[in-house]
Amino acid sequence: RTDLAVTLKEGGRSADASSRHWLRSTLVVSQVAVSLILLITAGLFVRTARNTVDINMGFELENRLVMAMDTEIRGYDEARGRIFYRELLDRVRTMPGVISASTGRFLPIGFGNGIQEVHLEGTTPEKDAAVPFAFYNIVNTGYFKTMGMPLLQGRTFTEDDNEDNRGVVIINDKMAEEFWPDENPIGKRFRTGVQDEPMLEVVGVTRTVKFTLPSESPIPGFYFPFRQRYRSDAILHV
C-alpha cells in the first residue's frame, strides 16, 4: 500500500527545490547580464571622457577660474553696474598670480548661449528663406587673452568701444568663412534683429570655440563689447 500523505509531501518538496533552483539560476543570469551592461557602459564612458580631453575646445581650460554674478539682484542700476564691473576688473587684475581677467555674458559649454539673426549689409534675403543666425557673447576688454583665444585678424576690443562710438564686433573664423568666403571680413557690416537696428562693423577675427558641446561642428559666432551691450549679469573669468 502507498501512503498518499507521504507521497504528496515528497512531491511538494521536489517541486519547491526545482522552483528555488530555477529562481537562483535566473537571478545569477540577471546579475551577470546587468554587470556586463554596467561594465560596457563604464568602458564607453571612460573612452568618451578620454576623447573629450583630447578635443580642442578653442579656448584654454587650465588655471582658469570663473564666477557668475548679477548686479541687478543687489539693486544696482546700469550706471552703478558699469562702475562695479570696471572696479572689479581693476582690482582682480592686480591680485598676485593673476595674469589677466575679464567678463563674458556666457561661458562656453555651459551657462546657456545666445543666438542672434544675422542680416548682411547690402543683401536682401529671398522670400521665405531661412534667416541665418550666429551664436554671440558679450565680453569685456582682455577676454580673448584671458581665454587663450588668439586674434587671427584685426584688433581686439578697447576702452574706446563704448556706447558713444559706432557698434563693433569681433567674429570667429567660422563666421568669416561662412558669410564672407574668400573675402577680408574686416570692415564688413551686418545687423542683428529688427530692421531699424544699427549696423555693426567687424573689427577682428578670432578662433572658433565650442559653444554648446565638445563634439559640435564649428558654428558661426561673434562678440559684442561689454561697454556697448551692457548686461547686469556676467561671468568673471580669471
PDB file of C-alpha atoms in Angstrom:
ATOM      1  CA  ARG A   1       0.000   0.000   0.000  1.00  0.00           C
ATOM      2  CA  THR A   2       1.111   3.594  -0.690  1.00  0.00           C
ATOM      3  CA  ASP A   3       0.929   6.274   1.969  1.00  0.00           C
ATOM      4  CA  LEU A   4      -0.636   9.063  -0.002  1.00  0.00           C
ATOM      5  CA  ALA A   5       0.234  11.743   2.582  1.00  0.00           C
ATOM      6  CA  VAL A   6       3.981  10.923   2.420  1.00  0.00           C
ATOM      7  CA  THR A   7       3.953  10.766  -1.368  1.00  0.00           C
ATOM      8  CA  LEU A   8       2.262  14.169  -1.621  1.00  0.00           C
ATOM      9  CA  LYS A   9       4.770  15.739   0.811  1.00  0.00           C
ATOM     10  CA  GLU A  10       7.747  14.348  -1.113  1.00  0.00           C
ATOM     11  CA  GLY A  11       6.306  15.647  -4.376  1.00  0.00           C
ATOM     12  CA  GLY A  12       5.847  19.089  -2.840  1.00  0.00           C
ATOM     13  CA  ARG A  13       9.430  19.168  -1.566  1.00  0.00           C
ATOM     14  CA  SER A  14      10.683  18.220  -5.035  1.00  0.00           C
ATOM     15  CA  ALA A  15       8.610  20.987  -6.653  1.00  0.00           C
ATOM     16  CA  ASP A  16       9.897  23.581  -4.119  1.00  0.00           C
ATOM     17  CA  ALA A  17      13.507  22.556  -4.771  1.00  0.00           C
ATOM     18  CA  SER A  18      13.066  22.880  -8.542  1.00  0.00           C
ATOM     19  CA  SER A  19      11.419  26.280  -8.121  1.00  0.00           C
ATOM     20  CA  ARG A  20      14.215  27.530  -5.885  1.00  0.00           C
ATOM     21  CA  HIS A  21      16.858  26.224  -8.279  1.00  0.00           C
ATOM     22  CA  TRP A  22      15.179  27.972 -11.216  1.00  0.00           C
ATOM     23  CA  LEU A  23      14.921  31.225  -9.253  1.00  0.00           C
ATOM     24  CA  ARG A  24      18.609  31.079  -8.255  1.00  0.00           C
ATOM     25  CA  SER A  25      19.635  30.411 -11.853  1.00  0.00           C
ATOM     26  CA  THR A  26      17.510  33.291 -13.112  1.00  0.00           C
ATOM     27  CA  LEU A  27      18.984  35.674 -10.526  1.00  0.00           C
ATOM     28  CA  VAL A  28      22.552  34.652 -11.400  1.00  0.00           C
ATOM     29  CA  VAL A  29      21.923  35.141 -15.113  1.00  0.00           C
ATOM     30  CA  SER A  30      20.296  38.520 -14.423  1.00  0.00           C
ATOM     31  CA  GLN A  31      23.208  39.644 -12.226  1.00  0.00           C
ATOM     32  CA  VAL A  32      25.746  38.628 -14.851  1.00  0.00           C
ATOM     33  CA  ALA A  33      23.765  40.424 -17.570  1.00  0.00           C
ATOM     34  CA  VAL A  34      23.417  43.638 -15.526  1.00  0.00           C
ATOM     35  CA  SER A  35      27.113  43.540 -14.552  1.00  0.00           C
ATOM     36  CA  LEU A  36      28.079  43.130 -18.203  1.00  0.00           C
ATOM     37  CA  ILE A  37      25.935  46.108 -19.208  1.00  0.00           C
ATOM     38  CA  LEU A  38      27.481  48.222 -16.442  1.00  0.00           C
ATOM     39  CA  LEU A  39      30.990  47.244 -17.499  1.00  0.00           C
ATOM     40  CA  ILE A  40      30.281  48.109 -21.141  1.00  0.00           C
ATOM     41  CA  THR A  41      28.707  51.438 -20.136  1.00  0.00           C
ATOM     42  CA  ALA A  42      31.643  52.276 -17.859  1.00  0.00           C
ATOM     43  CA  GLY A  43      34.071  51.439 -20.643  1.00  0.00           C
ATOM     44  CA  LEU A  44      32.243  53.669 -23.101  1.00  0.00           C
ATOM     45  CA  PHE A  45      32.096  56.474 -20.536  1.00  0.00           C
ATOM     46  CA  VAL A  46      35.847  56.280 -19.883  1.00  0.00           C
ATOM     47  CA  ARG A  47      36.580  56.262 -23.618  1.00  0.00           C
ATOM     48  CA  THR A  48      34.295  59.264 -24.183  1.00  0.00           C
ATOM     49  CA  ALA A  49      35.918  61.128 -21.288  1.00  0.00           C
ATOM     50  CA  ARG A  50      39.380  60.457 -22.716  1.00  0.00           C
ATOM     51  CA  ASN A  51      38.295  61.579 -26.183  1.00  0.00           C
ATOM     52  CA  THR A  52      36.743  64.755 -24.745  1.00  0.00           C
ATOM     53  CA  VAL A  53      40.011  65.685 -23.049  1.00  0.00           C
ATOM     54  CA  ASP A  54      41.763  65.427 -26.424  1.00  0.00           C
ATOM     55  CA  ILE A  55      39.223  67.675 -28.208  1.00  0.00           C
ATOM     56  CA  ASN A  56      40.399  71.191 -28.981  1.00  0.00           C
ATOM     57  CA  MET A  57      37.728  73.436 -27.445  1.00  0.00           C
ATOM     58  CA  GLY A  58      39.223  76.567 -28.966  1.00  0.00           C
ATOM     59  CA  PHE A  59      39.988  78.071 -25.548  1.00  0.00           C
ATOM     60  CA  GLU A  60      42.232  77.231 -22.599  1.00  0.00           C
ATOM     61  CA  LEU A  61      40.891  75.237 -19.640  1.00  0.00           C
ATOM     62  CA  GLU A  62      43.919  75.073 -17.333  1.00  0.00           C
ATOM     63  CA  ASN A  63      44.378  77.560 -14.497  1.00  0.00           C
ATOM     64  CA  ARG A  64      41.123  79.378 -15.167  1.00  0.00           C
ATOM     65  CA  LEU A  65      38.581  80.411 -12.559  1.00  0.00           C
ATOM     66  CA  VAL A  66      35.026  81.591 -13.236  1.00  0.00           C
ATOM     67  CA  MET A  67      32.312  83.137 -11.089  1.00  0.00           C
ATOM     68  CA  ALA A  68      28.795  84.212 -12.076  1.00  0.00           C
ATOM     69  CA  MET A  69      27.180  87.361 -10.706  1.00  0.00           C
ATOM     70  CA  ASP A  70      24.306  89.762 -11.292  1.00  0.00           C
ATOM     71  CA  THR A  71      24.438  93.334 -10.021  1.00  0.00           C
ATOM     72  CA  GLU A  72      20.702  93.853 -10.587  1.00  0.00           C
ATOM     73  CA  ILE A  73      19.948  91.392  -7.790  1.00  0.00           C
ATOM     74  CA  ARG A  74      21.740  93.781  -5.424  1.00  0.00           C
ATOM     75  CA  GLY A  75      19.690  96.728  -6.700  1.00  0.00           C
ATOM     76  CA  TYR A  76      22.364  98.281  -8.948  1.00  0.00           C
ATOM     77  CA  ASP A  77      21.159 100.338 -11.880  1.00  0.00           C
ATOM     78  CA  GLU A  78      23.157 100.400 -15.126  1.00  0.00           C
ATOM     79  CA  ALA A  79      25.364 103.328 -14.084  1.00  0.00           C
ATOM     80  CA  ARG A  80      26.375 101.676 -10.804  1.00  0.00           C
ATOM     81  CA  GLY A  81      26.707  98.305 -12.528  1.00  0.00           C
ATOM     82  CA  ARG A  82      29.182  99.687 -15.052  1.00  0.00           C
ATOM     83  CA  ILE A  83      31.259 101.181 -12.240  1.00  0.00           C
ATOM     84  CA  PHE A  84      31.144  97.890 -10.321  1.00  0.00           C
ATOM     85  CA  TYR A  85      32.453  95.796 -13.216  1.00  0.00           C
ATOM     86  CA  ARG A  86      35.164  98.314 -14.072  1.00  0.00           C
ATOM     87  CA  GLU A  87      36.411  98.433 -10.470  1.00  0.00           C
ATOM     88  CA  LEU A  88      36.085  94.654 -10.114  1.00  0.00           C
ATOM     89  CA  LEU A  89      38.388  94.012 -13.072  1.00  0.00           C
ATOM     90  CA  ASP A  90      40.834  96.721 -11.942  1.00  0.00           C
ATOM     91  CA  ARG A  91      41.164  95.014  -8.554  1.00  0.00           C
ATOM     92  CA  VAL A  92      41.259  91.415  -9.766  1.00  0.00           C
ATOM     93  CA  ARG A  93      43.894  92.183 -12.410  1.00  0.00           C
ATOM     94  CA  THR A  94      46.261  93.491  -9.734  1.00  0.00           C
ATOM     95  CA  MET A  95      45.929  90.423  -7.477  1.00  0.00           C
ATOM     96  CA  PRO A  96      49.087  88.308  -7.052  1.00  0.00           C
ATOM     97  CA  GLY A  97      49.232  85.438  -9.527  1.00  0.00           C
ATOM     98  CA  VAL A  98      46.582  86.852 -11.861  1.00  0.00           C
ATOM     99  CA  ILE A  99      47.774  87.129 -15.467  1.00  0.00           C
ATOM    100  CA  SER A 100      44.559  88.544 -16.891  1.00  0.00           C
ATOM    101  CA  ALA A 101      40.860  88.855 -16.131  1.00  0.00           C
ATOM    102  CA  SER A 102      37.690  89.762 -17.999  1.00  0.00           C
ATOM    103  CA  THR A 103      33.955  89.142 -18.054  1.00  0.00           C
ATOM    104  CA  GLY A 104      31.682  87.336 -20.501  1.00  0.00           C
ATOM    105  CA  ARG A 105      27.920  87.058 -20.756  1.00  0.00           C
ATOM    106  CA  PHE A 106      28.105  83.312 -21.439  1.00  0.00           C
ATOM    107  CA  LEU A 107      30.524  80.542 -20.593  1.00  0.00           C
ATOM    108  CA  PRO A 108      31.435  78.144 -23.430  1.00  0.00           C
ATOM    109  CA  ILE A 109      29.974  74.642 -22.865  1.00  0.00           C
ATOM    110  CA  GLY A 110      27.683  75.873 -20.122  1.00  0.00           C
ATOM    111  CA  PHE A 111      25.605  78.652 -18.521  1.00  0.00           C
ATOM    112  CA  GLY A 112      23.398  78.958 -21.624  1.00  0.00           C
ATOM    113  CA  ASN A 113      24.065  80.505 -25.001  1.00  0.00           C
ATOM    114  CA  GLY A 114      22.896  83.480 -27.020  1.00  0.00           C
ATOM    115  CA  ILE A 115      21.742  83.350 -30.639  1.00  0.00           C
ATOM    116  CA  GLN A 116      21.126  86.313 -32.973  1.00  0.00           C
ATOM    117  CA  GLU A 117      19.898  86.667 -36.534  1.00  0.00           C
ATOM    118  CA  VAL A 118      22.480  87.966 -38.990  1.00  0.00           C
ATOM    119  CA  HIS A 119      21.478  90.395 -41.770  1.00  0.00           C
ATOM    120  CA  LEU A 120      24.427  91.268 -44.008  1.00  0.00           C
ATOM    121  CA  GLU A 121      24.741  94.799 -45.350  1.00  0.00           C
ATOM    122  CA  GLY A 122      23.779  95.079 -48.998  1.00  0.00           C
ATOM    123  CA  THR A 123      21.882  91.805 -49.183  1.00  0.00           C
ATOM    124  CA  THR A 124      18.170  91.105 -49.395  1.00  0.00           C
ATOM    125  CA  PRO A 125      17.045  87.670 -48.205  1.00  0.00           C
ATOM    126  CA  GLU A 126      14.887  85.661 -50.551  1.00  0.00           C
ATOM    127  CA  LYS A 127      11.212  85.373 -49.697  1.00  0.00           C
ATOM    128  CA  ASP A 128      10.502  82.579 -47.198  1.00  0.00           C
ATOM    129  CA  ALA A 129      14.222  81.855 -46.937  1.00  0.00           C
ATOM    130  CA  ALA A 130      15.555  80.963 -43.508  1.00  0.00           C
ATOM    131  CA  VAL A 131      17.385  83.865 -41.838  1.00  0.00           C
ATOM    132  CA  PRO A 132      20.975  82.899 -40.969  1.00  0.00           C
ATOM    133  CA  PHE A 133      21.990  83.070 -37.342  1.00  0.00           C
ATOM    134  CA  ALA A 134      25.105  83.009 -35.208  1.00  0.00           C
ATOM    135  CA  PHE A 135      25.946  82.458 -31.571  1.00  0.00           C
ATOM    136  CA  TYR A 136      27.078  85.538 -29.683  1.00  0.00           C
ATOM    137  CA  ASN A 137      28.699  86.605 -26.438  1.00  0.00           C
ATOM    138  CA  ILE A 138      29.154  89.941 -24.671  1.00  0.00           C
ATOM    139  CA  VAL A 139      32.723  90.298 -23.429  1.00  0.00           C
ATOM    140  CA  ASN A 140      34.921  92.845 -21.732  1.00  0.00           C
ATOM    141  CA  THR A 141      38.376  94.036 -22.667  1.00  0.00           C
ATOM    142  CA  GLY A 142      41.024  91.355 -22.169  1.00  0.00           C
ATOM    143  CA  TYR A 143      38.583  88.496 -22.762  1.00  0.00           C
ATOM    144  CA  PHE A 144      40.424  86.815 -25.619  1.00  0.00           C
ATOM    145  CA  LYS A 145      43.754  86.935 -23.802  1.00  0.00           C
ATOM    146  CA  THR A 146      42.143  85.549 -20.653  1.00  0.00           C
ATOM    147  CA  MET A 147      40.537  82.671 -22.567  1.00  0.00           C
ATOM    148  CA  GLY A 148      43.658  81.912 -24.592  1.00  0.00           C
ATOM    149  CA  MET A 149      41.857  82.656 -27.867  1.00  0.00           C
ATOM    150  CA  PRO A 150      44.290  84.086 -30.433  1.00  0.00           C
ATOM    151  CA  LEU A 151      43.287  87.024 -32.594  1.00  0.00           C
ATOM    152  CA  LEU A 152      43.664  85.963 -36.233  1.00  0.00           C
ATOM    153  CA  GLN A 153      42.899  89.295 -37.910  1.00  0.00           C
ATOM    154  CA  GLY A 154      42.197  92.885 -36.980  1.00  0.00           C
ATOM    155  CA  ARG A 155      42.140  94.169 -33.429  1.00  0.00           C
ATOM    156  CA  THR A 156      40.647  93.345 -30.072  1.00  0.00           C
ATOM    157  CA  PHE A 157      38.222  95.489 -28.069  1.00  0.00           C
ATOM    158  CA  THR A 158      39.485  98.633 -26.351  1.00  0.00           C
ATOM    159  CA  GLU A 159      38.159 101.133 -23.823  1.00  0.00           C
ATOM    160  CA  ASP A 160      37.005 103.307 -26.742  1.00  0.00           C
ATOM    161  CA  ASP A 161      34.462 100.681 -27.861  1.00  0.00           C
ATOM    162  CA  ASN A 162      31.748 102.229 -25.718  1.00  0.00           C
ATOM    163  CA  GLU A 163      28.187 103.437 -26.103  1.00  0.00           C
ATOM    164  CA  ASP A 164      29.355 106.767 -27.589  1.00  0.00           C
ATOM    165  CA  ASN A 165      31.059 105.185 -30.607  1.00  0.00           C
ATOM    166  CA  ARG A 166      29.956 103.061 -33.568  1.00  0.00           C
ATOM    167  CA  GLY A 167      28.927  99.492 -32.942  1.00  0.00           C
ATOM    168  CA  VAL A 168      31.685  96.954 -33.460  1.00  0.00           C
ATOM    169  CA  VAL A 169      32.013  93.175 -33.196  1.00  0.00           C
ATOM    170  CA  ILE A 170      34.687  90.521 -33.331  1.00  0.00           C
ATOM    171  CA  ILE A 171      33.707  87.391 -35.247  1.00  0.00           C
ATOM    172  CA  ASN A 172      35.089  83.855 -35.226  1.00  0.00           C
ATOM    173  CA  ASP A 173      36.822  82.362 -38.258  1.00  0.00           C
ATOM    174  CA  LYS A 174      33.847  80.101 -38.984  1.00  0.00           C
ATOM    175  CA  MET A 175      31.579  83.122 -39.381  1.00  0.00           C
ATOM    176  CA  ALA A 176      34.150  84.784 -41.646  1.00  0.00           C
ATOM    177  CA  GLU A 177      34.344  81.648 -43.766  1.00  0.00           C
ATOM    178  CA  GLU A 178      30.579  81.165 -43.994  1.00  0.00           C
ATOM    179  CA  PHE A 179      29.387  84.746 -44.510  1.00  0.00           C
ATOM    180  CA  TRP A 180      32.315  86.262 -46.442  1.00  0.00           C
ATOM    181  CA  PRO A 181      34.111  83.396 -48.192  1.00  0.00           C
ATOM    182  CA  ASP A 182      37.328  84.401 -49.986  1.00  0.00           C
ATOM    183  CA  GLU A 183      36.926  87.966 -48.708  1.00  0.00           C
ATOM    184  CA  ASN A 184      38.563  90.012 -45.986  1.00  0.00           C
ATOM    185  CA  PRO A 185      35.863  90.274 -43.274  1.00  0.00           C
ATOM    186  CA  ILE A 186      37.462  93.289 -41.571  1.00  0.00           C
ATOM    187  CA  GLY A 187      35.251  96.305 -42.201  1.00  0.00           C
ATOM    188  CA  LYS A 188      32.244  94.206 -43.249  1.00  0.00           C
ATOM    189  CA  ARG A 189      28.948  95.163 -41.619  1.00  0.00           C
ATOM    190  CA  PHE A 190      25.792  93.424 -40.526  1.00  0.00           C
ATOM    191  CA  ARG A 191      22.913  93.973 -38.184  1.00  0.00           C
ATOM    192  CA  THR A 192      21.024  91.735 -35.813  1.00  0.00           C
ATOM    193  CA  GLY A 193      17.312  91.579 -35.099  1.00  0.00           C
ATOM    194  CA  VAL A 194      14.862  94.158 -36.392  1.00  0.00           C
ATOM    195  CA  GLN A 195      15.276  96.432 -39.408  1.00  0.00           C
ATOM    196  CA  ASP A 196      15.988  99.650 -37.516  1.00  0.00           C
ATOM    197  CA  GLU A 197      18.944  98.275 -35.533  1.00  0.00           C
ATOM    198  CA  PRO A 198      22.246  99.960 -36.420  1.00  0.00           C
ATOM    199  CA  MET A 199      24.884  98.190 -38.477  1.00  0.00           C
ATOM    200  CA  LEU A 200      27.803  96.547 -36.662  1.00  0.00           C
ATOM    201  CA  GLU A 201      31.311  96.684 -38.096  1.00  0.00           C
ATOM    202  CA  VAL A 202      33.668  93.713 -37.938  1.00  0.00           C
ATOM    203  CA  VAL A 203      36.981  94.844 -36.404  1.00  0.00           C
ATOM    204  CA  GLY A 204      38.582  91.484 -35.605  1.00  0.00           C
ATOM    205  CA  VAL A 205      38.543  87.747 -36.202  1.00  0.00           C
ATOM    206  CA  THR A 206      39.296  85.178 -33.526  1.00  0.00           C
ATOM    207  CA  ARG A 207      39.444  81.400 -33.346  1.00  0.00           C
ATOM    208  CA  THR A 208      36.191  79.432 -33.264  1.00  0.00           C
ATOM    209  CA  VAL A 209      35.353  77.865 -29.900  1.00  0.00           C
ATOM    210  CA  LYS A 210      32.905  75.160 -28.873  1.00  0.00           C
ATOM    211  CA  PHE A 211      29.688  76.865 -27.774  1.00  0.00           C
ATOM    212  CA  THR A 212      27.396  74.027 -26.687  1.00  0.00           C
ATOM    213  CA  LEU A 213      29.026  70.572 -26.841  1.00  0.00           C
ATOM    214  CA  PRO A 214      32.598  69.298 -27.102  1.00  0.00           C
ATOM    215  CA  SER A 215      31.541  67.238 -30.131  1.00  0.00           C
ATOM    216  CA  GLU A 216      29.811  70.046 -32.046  1.00  0.00           C
ATOM    217  CA  SER A 217      30.911  71.110 -35.509  1.00  0.00           C
ATOM    218  CA  PRO A 218      32.236  74.688 -35.900  1.00  0.00           C
ATOM    219  CA  ILE A 219      29.418  77.245 -35.554  1.00  0.00           C
ATOM    220  CA  PRO A 220      29.461  80.918 -36.656  1.00  0.00           C
ATOM    221  CA  GLY A 221      29.737  83.266 -33.712  1.00  0.00           C
ATOM    222  CA  PHE A 222      30.587  86.844 -32.789  1.00  0.00           C
ATOM    223  CA  TYR A 223      31.303  89.019 -29.758  1.00  0.00           C
ATOM    224  CA  PHE A 224      29.870  92.351 -28.629  1.00  0.00           C
ATOM    225  CA  PRO A 225      31.986  94.690 -26.475  1.00  0.00           C
ATOM    226  CA  PHE A 226      30.577  94.903 -22.951  1.00  0.00           C
ATOM    227  CA  ARG A 227      30.598  98.701 -22.978  1.00  0.00           C
ATOM    228  CA  GLN A 228      28.230  98.761 -25.957  1.00  0.00           C
ATOM    229  CA  ARG A 229      25.947  95.938 -24.792  1.00  0.00           C
ATOM    230  CA  TYR A 230      25.790  96.290 -21.017  1.00  0.00           C
ATOM    231  CA  ARG A 231      24.208  93.441 -19.068  1.00  0.00           C
ATOM    232  CA  SER A 232      23.855  93.274 -15.318  1.00  0.00           C
ATOM    233  CA  ASP A 233      24.621  89.541 -15.271  1.00  0.00           C
ATOM    234  CA  ALA A 234      28.090  88.411 -16.248  1.00  0.00           C
ATOM    235  CA  ILE A 235      30.660  85.734 -15.577  1.00  0.00           C
ATOM    236  CA  LEU A 236      34.043  86.747 -14.252  1.00  0.00           C
ATOM    237  CA  HIS A 237      36.922  84.905 -15.986  1.00  0.00           C
ATOM    238  CA  VAL A 238      40.326  84.880 -14.287  1.00  0.00           C
TER     239      VAL A 238
END
